[in-house]
Amino acid sequence: QEKEFSNLFIKKSEDIILDWDILNANLQESIEHIKNYILCKHKHSFNDDLILNMLLGVYSNQIVILAGAPGSGKTSFVKYFADAVGKYEIVSVQANWMDRSDLLGYYNPIDKSFQASVFLEKLVKLIDTAKLHKDVFYFIILDEMNLSTVEYYFADFLSAWNAQIDEEIKIELYSKSILDEDGDGIDKIIKRTGEKYGVRETDISKIVNELEKILNENNAADKKELSDIIIKCKKIKKYPWELVIPKNLKFIATINKD
């Protein structure tokens, strides 16, 4: 019986979906499912009120913050909850984070590329997946958020949420004009590849596909230039000047409170 029970609840619930009206009709059932999933997979038990408050927070806000004493189980709970209802990545905030570059990364003018942080790499990975599966929750967890001054490194996100008009928020990684000033803007790449290599695409992914076909030809000339353009296109695609964060990607933070 215990094995059958575990198999029943080890599967993620299809009832935990983005439509609040549908979820609300089966709220208690969803809470029970999350409880049982966590109990069976992670061997921990949490009360209904805690799970309910977490669900309400996730549905009503882009960010949910859990505050409590060190060692009270905040991090374990958010990881287990996120695992039960979707997918997640976790990043530990560092005490030396002083500005946005510590959180997101920075544009390197020497090699003309964006140097991403660990947080951004995980965030971009979640964004790409969340856009493909809009009916599933994805979470980025900031553990010990107040280990450094939040207003210093997290200001871009706080400003974006305060000014939020659309369901999706946008975060500028770097100025779009930087790419054009360096001669590596997407418009210039499209023009150069069209004139020199006959590529008539405007979508960056399709440009990469066409250039890779040319590069793989045995008689392809300018292989180094082609390789450099492909690498540049892939970096621009992975780290565009502006990040668009979909509504099904949520932020969860833990804060230690003595």
PDB file of C-alpha atoms in Angstrom, residues 5-181:
ATOM      1  CA  PHE A   5       0.569   5.548  -2.398  1.00  0.00           C
ATOM      2  CA  SER A   6       4.038   6.837  -3.289  1.00  0.00           C
ATOM      3  CA  ASN A   7       3.587   6.087  -6.978  1.00  0.00           C
ATOM      4  CA  LEU A   8       0.263   7.907  -6.951  1.00  0.00           C
ATOM      5  CA  PHE A   9       1.655  11.160  -5.571  1.00  0.00           C
ATOM      6  CA  ILE A  10       5.209  11.133  -6.882  1.00  0.00           C
ATOM      7  CA  LYS A  11       3.836  12.414 -10.206  1.00  0.00           C
ATOM      8  CA  LYS A  12       3.503  16.183 -10.471  1.00  0.00           C
ATOM      9  CA  SER A  13      -0.089  17.322 -10.317  1.00  0.00           C
ATOM     10  CA  GLU A  14      -1.771  18.464 -13.526  1.00  0.00           C
ATOM     11  CA  ASP A  15      -4.247  20.394 -11.348  1.00  0.00           C
ATOM     12  CA  ILE A  16      -1.592  22.954 -10.360  1.00  0.00           C
ATOM     13  CA  ILE A  17      -2.103  25.229 -13.355  1.00  0.00           C
ATOM     14  CA  LEU A  18      -2.009  28.939 -14.078  1.00  0.00           C
ATOM     15  CA  ASP A  19      -5.761  29.504 -14.266  1.00  0.00           C
ATOM     16  CA  TRP A  20      -6.711  30.579 -10.742  1.00  0.00           C
ATOM     17  CA  ASP A  21     -10.454  30.087 -11.297  1.00  0.00           C
ATOM     18  CA  ILE A  22      -9.898  26.453 -12.222  1.00  0.00           C
ATOM     19  CA  LEU A  23      -7.463  25.886  -9.375  1.00  0.00           C
ATOM     20  CA  ASN A  24      -9.749  27.582  -6.852  1.00  0.00           C
ATOM     21  CA  ALA A  25     -12.498  25.076  -7.632  1.00  0.00           C
ATOM     22  CA  ASN A  26     -10.132  22.256  -6.626  1.00  0.00           C
ATOM     23  CA  LEU A  27      -8.071  24.130  -4.051  1.00  0.00           C
ATOM     24  CA  GLN A  28      -8.219  21.644  -1.197  1.00  0.00           C
ATOM     25  CA  GLU A  29      -7.472  18.765  -3.534  1.00  0.00           C
ATOM     26  CA  SER A  30      -4.444  20.658  -4.866  1.00  0.00           C
ATOM     27  CA  ILE A  31      -3.187  21.385  -1.353  1.00  0.00           C
ATOM     28  CA  GLU A  32      -3.506  17.717  -0.428  1.00  0.00           C
ATOM     29  CA  HIS A  33      -1.669  16.697  -3.558  1.00  0.00           C
ATOM     30  CA  ILE A  34       1.238  19.057  -2.833  1.00  0.00           C
ATOM     31  CA  LYS A  35       1.403  17.830   0.780  1.00  0.00           C
ATOM     32  CA  ASN A  36       1.460  14.199  -0.279  1.00  0.00           C
ATOM     33  CA  TYR A  37       3.967  14.778  -3.070  1.00  0.00           C
ATOM     34  CA  ILE A  38       6.390  16.443  -0.643  1.00  0.00           C
ATOM     35  CA  LEU A  39       5.808  13.778   2.007  1.00  0.00           C
ATOM     36  CA  CYS A  40       6.398  10.876  -0.367  1.00  0.00           C
ATOM     37  CA  LYS A  41       9.349  12.276  -2.290  1.00  0.00           C
ATOM     38  CA  HIS A  42      11.114  14.408   0.314  1.00  0.00           C
ATOM     39  CA  LYS A  43       9.881  12.840   3.582  1.00  0.00           C
ATOM     40  CA  HIS A  44       8.774  16.195   5.006  1.00  0.00           C
ATOM     41  CA  SER A  45       5.340  17.350   6.126  1.00  0.00           C
ATOM     42  CA  PHE A  46       3.942  20.898   6.003  1.00  0.00           C
ATOM     43  CA  ASN A  47       0.564  22.159   7.158  1.00  0.00           C
ATOM     44  CA  ASP A  48      -2.270  23.238   4.892  1.00  0.00           C
ATOM     45  CA  ASP A  49      -2.078  26.931   5.800  1.00  0.00           C
ATOM     46  CA  LEU A  50       1.561  27.208   4.765  1.00  0.00           C
ATOM     47  CA  ILE A  51       0.908  25.575   1.396  1.00  0.00           C
ATOM     48  CA  LEU A  52      -2.243  27.666   0.875  1.00  0.00           C
ATOM     49  CA  ASN A  53      -0.401  30.913   1.623  1.00  0.00           C
ATOM     50  CA  MET A  54       2.349  29.911  -0.788  1.00  0.00           C
ATOM     51  CA  LEU A  55      -0.173  29.166  -3.535  1.00  0.00           C
ATOM     52  CA  LEU A  56      -1.923  32.492  -2.961  1.00  0.00           C
ATOM     53  CA  GLY A  57       1.404  34.303  -3.075  1.00  0.00           C
ATOM     54  CA  VAL A  58       2.480  32.616  -6.292  1.00  0.00           C
ATOM     55  CA  TYR A  59      -0.792  33.381  -8.045  1.00  0.00           C
ATOM     56  CA  SER A  60      -1.011  37.014  -6.944  1.00  0.00           C
ATOM     57  CA  ASN A  61       2.616  38.148  -7.198  1.00  0.00           C
ATOM     58  CA  GLN A  62       5.671  37.770  -9.398  1.00  0.00           C
ATOM     59  CA  ILE A  63       7.831  37.414  -6.271  1.00  0.00           C
ATOM     60  CA  VAL A  64       7.105  35.668  -2.965  1.00  0.00           C
ATOM     61  CA  ILE A  65       9.348  36.253   0.055  1.00  0.00           C
ATOM     62  CA  LEU A  66       9.595  33.896   3.034  1.00  0.00           C
ATOM     63  CA  ALA A  67      11.086  35.367   6.196  1.00  0.00           C
ATOM     64  CA  GLY A  68      12.050  33.418   9.287  1.00  0.00           C
ATOM     65  CA  ALA A  69      14.756  32.465  11.737  1.00  0.00           C
ATOM     66  CA  PRO A  70      17.882  30.712  10.402  1.00  0.00           C
ATOM     67  CA  GLY A  71      17.387  26.959  10.284  1.00  0.00           C
ATOM     68  CA  SER A  72      13.593  27.140  10.318  1.00  0.00           C
ATOM     69  CA  GLY A  73      13.274  25.252   7.010  1.00  0.00           C
ATOM     70  CA  LYS A  74      12.511  28.109   4.604  1.00  0.00           C
ATOM     71  CA  THR A  75      14.831  26.920   1.847  1.00  0.00           C
ATOM     72  CA  SER A  76      13.724  23.300   2.119  1.00  0.00           C
ATOM     73  CA  PHE A  77      10.073  24.278   1.931  1.00  0.00           C
ATOM     74  CA  VAL A  78      10.404  26.504  -1.147  1.00  0.00           C
ATOM     75  CA  LYS A  79      12.459  23.862  -2.971  1.00  0.00           C
ATOM     76  CA  TYR A  80       9.952  21.121  -2.174  1.00  0.00           C
ATOM     77  CA  PHE A  81       7.001  23.332  -3.076  1.00  0.00           C
ATOM     78  CA  ALA A  82       8.575  24.397  -6.379  1.00  0.00           C
ATOM     79  CA  ASP A  83       9.401  20.791  -7.188  1.00  0.00           C
ATOM     80  CA  ALA A  84       5.817  19.728  -6.477  1.00  0.00           C
ATOM     81  CA  VAL A  85       4.156  22.276  -8.763  1.00  0.00           C
ATOM     82  CA  GLY A  86       6.764  22.936 -11.449  1.00  0.00           C
ATOM     83  CA  LYS A  87      10.490  23.271 -12.062  1.00  0.00           C
ATOM     84  CA  TYR A  88      13.042  25.491 -10.372  1.00  0.00           C
ATOM     85  CA  GLU A  89      16.610  26.772 -10.152  1.00  0.00           C
ATOM     86  CA  ILE A  90      18.193  28.073  -6.956  1.00  0.00           C
ATOM     87  CA  VAL A  91      20.909  30.687  -6.474  1.00  0.00           C
ATOM     88  CA  SER A  92      22.569  31.583  -3.176  1.00  0.00           C
ATOM     89  CA  VAL A  93      22.914  35.333  -2.700  1.00  0.00           C
ATOM     90  CA  GLN A  94      26.461  36.387  -1.844  1.00  0.00           C
ATOM     91  CA  ALA A  95      27.380  38.946   0.820  1.00  0.00           C
ATOM     92  CA  ASN A  96      29.612  40.866  -1.615  1.00  0.00           C
ATOM     93  CA  TRP A  97      26.877  41.587  -4.164  1.00  0.00           C
ATOM     94  CA  MET A  98      26.910  45.364  -4.553  1.00  0.00           C
ATOM     95  CA  ASP A  99      25.182  46.150  -7.854  1.00  0.00           C
ATOM     96  CA  ARG A 100      23.289  44.705 -10.832  1.00  0.00           C
ATOM     97  CA  SER A 101      26.457  43.286 -12.408  1.00  0.00           C
ATOM     98  CA  ASP A 102      26.842  40.879  -9.487  1.00  0.00           C
ATOM     99  CA  LEU A 103      23.344  39.555 -10.096  1.00  0.00           C
ATOM    100  CA  LEU A 104      23.114  39.668 -13.899  1.00  0.00           C
ATOM    101  CA  GLY A 105      26.595  40.100 -15.335  1.00  0.00           C
ATOM    102  CA  TYR A 106      28.032  42.836 -17.560  1.00  0.00           C
ATOM    103  CA  TYR A 107      28.836  43.745 -21.142  1.00  0.00           C
ATOM    104  CA  ASN A 108      32.543  43.337 -21.901  1.00  0.00           C
ATOM    105  CA  PRO A 109      33.599  45.980 -24.448  1.00  0.00           C
ATOM    106  CA  ILE A 110      36.935  44.255 -25.069  1.00  0.00           C
ATOM    107  CA  ASP A 111      35.567  41.025 -26.551  1.00  0.00           C
ATOM    108  CA  LYS A 112      32.230  42.683 -27.393  1.00  0.00           C
ATOM    109  CA  SER A 113      30.060  40.148 -25.588  1.00  0.00           C
ATOM    110  CA  PHE A 114      27.919  39.864 -22.498  1.00  0.00           C
ATOM    111  CA  GLN A 115      29.502  38.080 -19.543  1.00  0.00           C
ATOM    112  CA  ALA A 116      26.628  36.361 -17.784  1.00  0.00           C
ATOM    113  CA  SER A 117      26.451  35.580 -14.090  1.00  0.00           C
ATOM    114  CA  VAL A 118      25.404  32.210 -12.680  1.00  0.00           C
ATOM    115  CA  PHE A 119      22.032  33.726 -11.788  1.00  0.00           C
ATOM    116  CA  LEU A 120      21.457  34.949 -15.350  1.00  0.00           C
ATOM    117  CA  GLU A 121      22.460  31.617 -16.880  1.00  0.00           C
ATOM    118  CA  LYS A 122      19.864  29.859 -14.744  1.00  0.00           C
ATOM    119  CA  LEU A 123      17.258  32.569 -15.355  1.00  0.00           C
ATOM    120  CA  VAL A 124      17.695  32.423 -19.146  1.00  0.00           C
ATOM    121  CA  LYS A 125      17.378  28.645 -19.048  1.00  0.00           C
ATOM    122  CA  LEU A 126      14.065  28.943 -17.184  1.00  0.00           C
ATOM    123  CA  ILE A 127      12.795  31.734 -19.464  1.00  0.00           C
ATOM    124  CA  ASP A 128      13.413  29.659 -22.594  1.00  0.00           C
ATOM    125  CA  THR A 129      11.567  26.672 -21.129  1.00  0.00           C
ATOM    126  CA  ALA A 130       8.762  28.736 -19.599  1.00  0.00           C
ATOM    127  CA  LYS A 131       7.990  30.315 -22.979  1.00  0.00           C
ATOM    128  CA  LEU A 132       7.552  26.853 -24.483  1.00  0.00           C
ATOM    129  CA  HIS A 133       5.335  25.566 -21.655  1.00  0.00           C
ATOM    130  CA  LYS A 134       3.109  28.473 -20.661  1.00  0.00           C
ATOM    131  CA  ASP A 135       0.763  26.320 -18.566  1.00  0.00           C
ATOM    132  CA  VAL A 136       3.529  25.234 -16.166  1.00  0.00           C
ATOM    133  CA  PHE A 137       5.075  27.127 -13.246  1.00  0.00           C
ATOM    134  CA  TYR A 138       8.827  27.826 -13.212  1.00  0.00           C
ATOM    135  CA  PHE A 139      10.670  29.282 -10.233  1.00  0.00           C
ATOM    136  CA  ILE A 140      13.977  31.033  -9.633  1.00  0.00           C
ATOM    137  CA  ILE A 141      14.837  30.890  -5.930  1.00  0.00           C
ATOM    138  CA  LEU A 142      17.072  33.498  -4.296  1.00  0.00           C
ATOM    139  CA  ASP A 143      18.321  31.952  -1.081  1.00  0.00           C
ATOM    140  CA  GLU A 144      19.204  34.333   1.783  1.00  0.00           C
ATOM    141  CA  MET A 145      18.180  37.364  -0.247  1.00  0.00           C
ATOM    142  CA  ASN A 146      19.084  39.840   2.499  1.00  0.00           C
ATOM    143  CA  LEU A 147      22.649  38.587   2.869  1.00  0.00           C
ATOM    144  CA  SER A 148      23.474  41.639   0.753  1.00  0.00           C
ATOM    145  CA  THR A 149      21.520  44.903   0.373  1.00  0.00           C
ATOM    146  CA  VAL A 150      18.580  44.042  -1.874  1.00  0.00           C
ATOM    147  CA  GLU A 151      18.146  47.588  -3.246  1.00  0.00           C
ATOM    148  CA  TYR A 152      21.702  47.509  -4.621  1.00  0.00           C
ATOM    149  CA  TYR A 153      21.702  44.336  -6.702  1.00  0.00           C
ATOM    150  CA  PHE A 154      17.968  43.767  -7.270  1.00  0.00           C
ATOM    151  CA  ALA A 155      16.879  47.319  -8.133  1.00  0.00           C
ATOM    152  CA  ASP A 156      16.137  46.584 -11.802  1.00  0.00           C
ATOM    153  CA  PHE A 157      13.587  43.927 -10.909  1.00  0.00           C
ATOM    154  CA  LEU A 158      11.967  46.002  -8.176  1.00  0.00           C
ATOM    155  CA  SER A 159      11.588  48.933 -10.579  1.00  0.00           C
ATOM    156  CA  ALA A 160      10.169  46.695 -13.307  1.00  0.00           C
ATOM    157  CA  TRP A 161       7.528  45.259 -10.971  1.00  0.00           C
ATOM    158  CA  ASN A 162       6.572  48.691  -9.655  1.00  0.00           C
ATOM    159  CA  ALA A 163       6.089  49.982 -13.197  1.00  0.00           C
ATOM    160  CA  GLN A 164       4.547  46.753 -14.499  1.00  0.00           C
ATOM    161  CA  ILE A 165       1.768  47.268 -17.039  1.00  0.00           C
ATOM    162  CA  ASP A 166       1.814  44.033 -19.004  1.00  0.00           C
ATOM    163  CA  GLU A 167       1.777  40.520 -17.572  1.00  0.00           C
ATOM    164  CA  GLU A 168       5.382  40.096 -18.712  1.00  0.00           C
ATOM    165  CA  ILE A 169       8.158  42.224 -17.282  1.00  0.00           C
ATOM    166  CA  LYS A 170      11.220  43.406 -19.173  1.00  0.00           C
ATOM    167  CA  ILE A 171      14.748  43.804 -17.836  1.00  0.00           C
ATOM    168  CA  GLU A 172      17.424  45.628 -19.823  1.00  0.00           C
ATOM    169  CA  LEU A 173      20.724  43.738 -19.662  1.00  0.00           C
ATOM    170  CA  TYR A 174      22.661  46.365 -21.577  1.00  0.00           C
ATOM    171  CA  SER A 175      21.998  49.251 -23.934  1.00  0.00           C
ATOM    172  CA  LYS A 176      20.941  48.169 -27.411  1.00  0.00           C
ATOM    173  CA  SER A 177      23.058  50.979 -28.833  1.00  0.00           C
ATOM    174  CA  ILE A 178      26.216  49.225 -27.596  1.00  0.00           C
ATOM    175  CA  LEU A 179      25.796  46.523 -30.219  1.00  0.00           C
ATOM    176  CA  ASP A 180      25.419  49.060 -32.997  1.00  0.00           C
ATOM    177  CA  GLU A 181      28.387  51.105 -31.779  1.00  0.00           C
TER     178      GLU A 181
END
